[in-house]
Tab-separated table of C-alpha atoms and ligand atoms in Angstrom:
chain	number	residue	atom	x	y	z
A	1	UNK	CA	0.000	0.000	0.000
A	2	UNK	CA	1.741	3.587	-0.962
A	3	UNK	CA	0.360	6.300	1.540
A	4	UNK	CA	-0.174	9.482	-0.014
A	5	UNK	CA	2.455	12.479	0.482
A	6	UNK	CA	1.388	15.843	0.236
A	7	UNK	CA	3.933	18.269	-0.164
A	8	UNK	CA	3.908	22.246	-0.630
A	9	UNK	CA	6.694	23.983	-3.153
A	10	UNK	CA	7.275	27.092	-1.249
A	11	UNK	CA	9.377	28.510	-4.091
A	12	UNK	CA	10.611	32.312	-3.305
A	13	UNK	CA	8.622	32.922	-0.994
A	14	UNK	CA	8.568	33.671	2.961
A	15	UNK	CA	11.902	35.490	4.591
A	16	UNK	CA	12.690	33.051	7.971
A	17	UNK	CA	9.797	34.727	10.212
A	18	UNK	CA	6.877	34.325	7.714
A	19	UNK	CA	8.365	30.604	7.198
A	20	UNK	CA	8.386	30.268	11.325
A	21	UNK	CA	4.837	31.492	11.412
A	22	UNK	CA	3.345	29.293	8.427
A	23	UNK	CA	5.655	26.034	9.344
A	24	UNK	CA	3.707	26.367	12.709
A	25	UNK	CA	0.689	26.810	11.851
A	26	UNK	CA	0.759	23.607	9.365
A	27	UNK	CA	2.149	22.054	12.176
A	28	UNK	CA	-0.602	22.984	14.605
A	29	UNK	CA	-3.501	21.959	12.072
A	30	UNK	CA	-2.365	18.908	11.519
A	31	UNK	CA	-1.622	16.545	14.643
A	32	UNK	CA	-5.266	14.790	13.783
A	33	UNK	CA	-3.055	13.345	10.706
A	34	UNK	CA	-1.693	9.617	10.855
A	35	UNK	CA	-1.371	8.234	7.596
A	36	UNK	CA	-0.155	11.029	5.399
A	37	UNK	CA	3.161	12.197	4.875
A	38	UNK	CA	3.192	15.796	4.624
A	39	UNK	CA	5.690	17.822	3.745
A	40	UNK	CA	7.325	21.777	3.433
A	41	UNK	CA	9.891	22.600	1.350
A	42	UNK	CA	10.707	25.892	2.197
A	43	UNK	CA	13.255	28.201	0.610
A	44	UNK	CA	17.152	27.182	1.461
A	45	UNK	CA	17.637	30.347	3.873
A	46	UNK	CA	14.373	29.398	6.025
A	47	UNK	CA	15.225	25.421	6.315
A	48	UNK	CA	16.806	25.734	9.652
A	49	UNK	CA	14.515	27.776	11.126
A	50	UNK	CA	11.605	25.664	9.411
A	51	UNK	CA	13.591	22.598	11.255
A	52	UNK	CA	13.473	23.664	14.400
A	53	UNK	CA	9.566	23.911	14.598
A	54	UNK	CA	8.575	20.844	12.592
A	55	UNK	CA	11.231	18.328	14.082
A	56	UNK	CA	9.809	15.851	16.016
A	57	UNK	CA	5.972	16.595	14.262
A	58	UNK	CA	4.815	15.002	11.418
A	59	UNK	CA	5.804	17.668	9.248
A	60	UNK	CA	9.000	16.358	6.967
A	61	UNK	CA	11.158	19.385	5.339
A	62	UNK	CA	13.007	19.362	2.167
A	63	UNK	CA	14.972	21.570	-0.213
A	64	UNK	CA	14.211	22.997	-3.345
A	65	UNK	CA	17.429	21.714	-5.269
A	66	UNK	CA	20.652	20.534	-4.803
A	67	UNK	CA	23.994	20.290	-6.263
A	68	UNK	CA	25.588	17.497	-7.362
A	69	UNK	CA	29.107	18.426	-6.002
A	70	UNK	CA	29.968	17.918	-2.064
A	71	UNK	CA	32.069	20.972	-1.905
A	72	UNK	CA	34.591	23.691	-3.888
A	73	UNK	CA	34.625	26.770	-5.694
A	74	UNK	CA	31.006	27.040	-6.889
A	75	UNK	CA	29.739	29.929	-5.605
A	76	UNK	CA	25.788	30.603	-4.142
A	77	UNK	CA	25.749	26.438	-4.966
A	78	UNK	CA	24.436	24.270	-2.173
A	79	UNK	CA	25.568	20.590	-1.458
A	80	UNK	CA	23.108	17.605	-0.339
A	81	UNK	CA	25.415	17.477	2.760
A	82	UNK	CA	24.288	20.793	3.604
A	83	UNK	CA	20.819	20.038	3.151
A	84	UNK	CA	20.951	17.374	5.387
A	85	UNK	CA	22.599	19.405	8.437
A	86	UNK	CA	19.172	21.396	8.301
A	87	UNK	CA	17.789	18.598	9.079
A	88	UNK	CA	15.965	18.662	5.765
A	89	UNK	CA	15.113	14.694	4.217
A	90	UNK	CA	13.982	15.263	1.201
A	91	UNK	CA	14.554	17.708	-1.741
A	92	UNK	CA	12.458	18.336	-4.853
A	93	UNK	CA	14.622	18.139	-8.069
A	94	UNK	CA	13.884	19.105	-11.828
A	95	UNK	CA	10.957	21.300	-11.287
A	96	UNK	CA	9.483	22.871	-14.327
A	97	UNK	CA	10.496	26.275	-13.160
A	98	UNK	CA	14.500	25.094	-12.341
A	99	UNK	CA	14.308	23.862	-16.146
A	100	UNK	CA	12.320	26.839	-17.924
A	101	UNK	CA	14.318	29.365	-16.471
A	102	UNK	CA	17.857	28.125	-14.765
A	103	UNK	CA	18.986	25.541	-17.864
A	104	UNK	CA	18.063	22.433	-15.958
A	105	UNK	CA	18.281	18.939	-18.127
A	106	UNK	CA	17.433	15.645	-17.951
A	107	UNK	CA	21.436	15.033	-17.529
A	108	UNK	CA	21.701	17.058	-14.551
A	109	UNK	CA	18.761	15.749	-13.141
A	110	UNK	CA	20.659	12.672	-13.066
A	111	UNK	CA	23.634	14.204	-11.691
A	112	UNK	CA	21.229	16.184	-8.428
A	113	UNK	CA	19.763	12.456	-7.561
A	114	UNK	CA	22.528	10.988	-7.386
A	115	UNK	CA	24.476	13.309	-5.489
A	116	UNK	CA	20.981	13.601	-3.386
A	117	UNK	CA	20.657	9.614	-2.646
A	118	UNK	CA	24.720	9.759	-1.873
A	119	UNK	CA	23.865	11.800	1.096
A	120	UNK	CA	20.679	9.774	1.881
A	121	UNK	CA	18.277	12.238	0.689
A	122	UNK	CA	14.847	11.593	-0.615
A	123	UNK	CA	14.206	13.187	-3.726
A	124	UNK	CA	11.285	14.060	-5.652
A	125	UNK	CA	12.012	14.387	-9.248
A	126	UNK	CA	9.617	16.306	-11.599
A	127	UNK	CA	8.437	15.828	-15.074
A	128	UNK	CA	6.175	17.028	-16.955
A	129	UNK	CA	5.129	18.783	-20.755
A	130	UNK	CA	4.606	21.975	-21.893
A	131	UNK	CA	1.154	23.021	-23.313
A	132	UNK	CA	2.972	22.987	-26.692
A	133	UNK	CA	4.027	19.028	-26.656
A	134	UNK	CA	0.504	18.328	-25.076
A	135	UNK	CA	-0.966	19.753	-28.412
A	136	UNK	CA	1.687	18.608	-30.683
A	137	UNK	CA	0.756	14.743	-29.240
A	138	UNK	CA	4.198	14.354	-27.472
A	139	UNK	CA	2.961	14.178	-24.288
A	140	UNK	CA	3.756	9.960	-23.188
A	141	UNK	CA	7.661	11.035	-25.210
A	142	UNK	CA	8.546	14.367	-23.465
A	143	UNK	CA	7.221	12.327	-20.298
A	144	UNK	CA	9.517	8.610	-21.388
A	145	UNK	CA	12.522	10.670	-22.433
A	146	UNK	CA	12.572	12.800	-18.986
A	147	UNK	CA	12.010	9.696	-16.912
A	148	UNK	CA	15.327	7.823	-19.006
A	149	UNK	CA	16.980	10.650	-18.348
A	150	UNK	CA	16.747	11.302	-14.447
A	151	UNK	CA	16.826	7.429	-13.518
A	152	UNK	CA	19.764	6.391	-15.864
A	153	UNK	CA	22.124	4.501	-14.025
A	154	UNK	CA	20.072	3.786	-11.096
A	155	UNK	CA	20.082	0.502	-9.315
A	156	UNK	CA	16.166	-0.817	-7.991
A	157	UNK	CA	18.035	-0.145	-4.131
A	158	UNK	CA	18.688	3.304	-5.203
A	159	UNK	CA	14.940	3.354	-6.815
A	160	UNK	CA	13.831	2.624	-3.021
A	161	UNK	CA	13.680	6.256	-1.450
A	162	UNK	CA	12.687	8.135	-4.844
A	163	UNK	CA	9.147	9.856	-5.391
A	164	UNK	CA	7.932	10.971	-9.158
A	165	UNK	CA	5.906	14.269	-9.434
A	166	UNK	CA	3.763	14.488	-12.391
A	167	UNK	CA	3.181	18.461	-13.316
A	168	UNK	CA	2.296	19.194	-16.383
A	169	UNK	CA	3.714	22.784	-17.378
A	170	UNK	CA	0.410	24.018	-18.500
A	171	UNK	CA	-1.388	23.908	-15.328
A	172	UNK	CA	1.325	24.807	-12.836
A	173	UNK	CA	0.039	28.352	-11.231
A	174	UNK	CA	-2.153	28.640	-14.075
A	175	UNK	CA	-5.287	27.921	-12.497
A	176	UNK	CA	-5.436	24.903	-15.350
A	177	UNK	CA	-5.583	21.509	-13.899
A	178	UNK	CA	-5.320	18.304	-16.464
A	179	UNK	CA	-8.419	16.682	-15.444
A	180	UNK	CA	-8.208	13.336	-13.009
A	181	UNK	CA	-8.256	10.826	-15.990
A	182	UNK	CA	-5.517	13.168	-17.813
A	183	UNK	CA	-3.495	12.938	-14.850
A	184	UNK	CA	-4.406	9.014	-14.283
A	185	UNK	CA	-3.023	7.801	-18.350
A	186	UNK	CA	0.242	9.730	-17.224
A	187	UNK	CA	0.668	8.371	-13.486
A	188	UNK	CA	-0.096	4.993	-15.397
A	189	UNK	CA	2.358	5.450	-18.275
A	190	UNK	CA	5.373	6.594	-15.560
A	191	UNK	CA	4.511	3.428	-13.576
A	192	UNK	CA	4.799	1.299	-16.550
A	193	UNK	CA	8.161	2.727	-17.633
A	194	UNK	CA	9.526	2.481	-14.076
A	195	UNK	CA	8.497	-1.306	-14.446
A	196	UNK	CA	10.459	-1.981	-17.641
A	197	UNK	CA	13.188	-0.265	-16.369
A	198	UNK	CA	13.361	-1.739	-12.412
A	199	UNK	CA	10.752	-4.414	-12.286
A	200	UNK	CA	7.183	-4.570	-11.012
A	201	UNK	CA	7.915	-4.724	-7.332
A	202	UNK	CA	9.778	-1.158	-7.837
A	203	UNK	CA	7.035	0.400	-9.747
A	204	UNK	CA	4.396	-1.063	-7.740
A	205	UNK	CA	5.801	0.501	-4.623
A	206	UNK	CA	7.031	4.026	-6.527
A	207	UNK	CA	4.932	7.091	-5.205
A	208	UNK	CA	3.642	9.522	-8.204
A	209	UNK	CA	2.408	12.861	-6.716
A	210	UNK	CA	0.271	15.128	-9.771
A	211	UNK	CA	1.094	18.818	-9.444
A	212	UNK	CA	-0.493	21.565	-11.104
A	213	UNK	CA	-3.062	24.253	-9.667
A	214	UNK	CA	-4.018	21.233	-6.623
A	215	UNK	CA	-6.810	23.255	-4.713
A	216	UNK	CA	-8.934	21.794	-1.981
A	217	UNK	CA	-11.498	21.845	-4.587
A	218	UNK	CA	-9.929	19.399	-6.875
A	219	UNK	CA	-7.992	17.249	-4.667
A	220	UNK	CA	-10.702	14.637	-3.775
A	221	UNK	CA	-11.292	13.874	-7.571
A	222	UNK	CA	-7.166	13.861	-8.309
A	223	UNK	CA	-6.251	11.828	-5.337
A	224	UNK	CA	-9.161	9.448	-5.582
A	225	UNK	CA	-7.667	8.427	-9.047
A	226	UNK	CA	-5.371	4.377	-8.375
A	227	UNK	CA	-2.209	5.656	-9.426
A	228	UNK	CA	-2.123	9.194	-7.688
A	229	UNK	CA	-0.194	9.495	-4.752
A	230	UNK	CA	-0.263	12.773	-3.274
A	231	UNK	CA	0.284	16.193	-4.510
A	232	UNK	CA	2.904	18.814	-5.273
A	233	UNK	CA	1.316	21.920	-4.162
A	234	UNK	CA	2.540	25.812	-5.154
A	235	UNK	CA	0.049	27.913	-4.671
A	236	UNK	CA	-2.071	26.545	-2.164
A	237	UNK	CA	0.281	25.821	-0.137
A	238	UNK	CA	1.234	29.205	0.903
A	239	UNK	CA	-1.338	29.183	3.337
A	240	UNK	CA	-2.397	26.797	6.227
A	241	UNK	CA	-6.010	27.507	5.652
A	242	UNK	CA	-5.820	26.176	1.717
A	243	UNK	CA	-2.533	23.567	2.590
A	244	UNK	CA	-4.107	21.627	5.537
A	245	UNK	CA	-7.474	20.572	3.883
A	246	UNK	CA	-5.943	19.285	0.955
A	247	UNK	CA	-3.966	16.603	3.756
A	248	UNK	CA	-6.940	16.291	5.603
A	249	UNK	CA	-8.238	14.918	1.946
A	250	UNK	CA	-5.598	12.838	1.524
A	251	UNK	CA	-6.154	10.959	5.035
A	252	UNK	CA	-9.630	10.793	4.405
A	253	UNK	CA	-8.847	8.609	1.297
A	254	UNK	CA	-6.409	6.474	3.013
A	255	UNK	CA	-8.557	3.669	3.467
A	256	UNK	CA	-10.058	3.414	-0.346
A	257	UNK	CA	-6.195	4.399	-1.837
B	1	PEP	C1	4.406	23.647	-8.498
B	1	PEP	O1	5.053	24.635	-8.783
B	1	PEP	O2	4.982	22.600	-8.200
B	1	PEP	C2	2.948	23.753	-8.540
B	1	PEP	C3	2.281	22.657	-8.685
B	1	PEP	O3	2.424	25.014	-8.448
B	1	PEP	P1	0.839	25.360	-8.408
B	1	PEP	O4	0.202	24.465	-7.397
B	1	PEP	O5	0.799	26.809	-8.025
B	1	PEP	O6	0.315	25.125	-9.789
């Protein structure tokens, strides 16, 4: 059974005491929760402080991105080592924005999970197509080609602490959500590429969260779909009062998922 994982993208936003105030608040909202993983992945300058009020709840933190060398002359660069002496345990990797605007490829993709496993992180690795290749019909390729990419190399132990995020381009902060059964062929195509490459067991057990304008209103539907796992939120996730009820969603799906 995968339990879901709900986890907010807090991009650039929050200086360190808006972070202390929201990180508490999700905190405080959600000690009813006991099958969900939740999770806040604040900007690097507020993960410490974020640490010190979530540790010990069930709020998990992670980073925003990583790089894959340990240490040296790369300036403003921060290592998974570093990450992990926040106290941070996961970090999101390859998200639409990181490749639309900061060069990111499928090659260093690779390079950030690797380096992010190394150091016993959990990462979340996004894919996803632009409005563009949805219309053009290249959807399933732009989706196979970024999956190849980010897991090349990777052994099924490796495969163990990795989570999938399905966002399509077109409906992050857009207000456009691909509808459940949109999201559901692409969940179901990632799984079956994860099986060819590292067997059934590894794609049975792999965790897909959809991203994409997630809103209390359309969480039920999304997360009700079989191979939907949880959610990457942006937006909503800014806020306790539009964050928590998508978890308390979630956990009220446990059961059926
Ligand atoms: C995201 O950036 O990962 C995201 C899904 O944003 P939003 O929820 O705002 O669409």
């Amino acid at each position: 059974m995968r339990n879901f994982i709900i986890a907010g993208n807090w991009k650039l936003n929050k200086n360190n005491s808006e972070a202390k105030q929201l990180a508490n608040q999700i905190k405080i909202r959600t000690t009813d929760i006991k099958n969900t993983e939740i999770l806040v992945c604040p900007p690097f300058t507020a993960l410490s402080v974020v640490n010190d009020i979530v540790s010990g709840s069930r709020v998990s933190l992670g980073a925003q991105n990583v790089f894959w060398e340990g240490q040296g002359a790369f300036t403003a660069e921060i290592s998974a080592d570093m990450i992990k002496s926040t106290g941070a345990s996961f970090v999101i990797i390859g998200h639409s924005e990181r490749r639309l605007y900061f060069g990111e490829s499928d090659e260093t993709v690779n390079k950030r999970l690797m380096a992010a496993l190394q150091a016993g992180l959990k990462p979340i690795i996004c894919v996803g197509e632009t409005l563009e290749q949805r219309e053009a019909g290249q959807a399933f390729d732009v989706i196979a080609t970024q999956i190849s990419g980010a897991f090349k190399n990777l052994s099924v132990v490796d495969m163990q602490d990795v989570i999938v995020a399905y966002e399509p381009v077109w409906a992050i902060g857009t207000g456009k959500t691909a509808t459940p059964q949109q999201a559901e062929d692409i969940h179901t195509f990632i799984r079956g590429k994860i099986a060819e490459q590292f067997g059934a067991d590894v794609a049975k057990a792999l965790r897909i969260q959809y991203g994409g304008s997630v809103k209390e209103q359309n969480a039920k539907e999304l997360l009700s779909q079989p191979d939907i796992d949880g959610a990457l939120v942006g937006g909503a996730c800014l806020k306790a009062e539009t964050f928590v009820p998508i978890i308390q969603i979630a956990e009220s799906l446990f059961q059926t998922h």
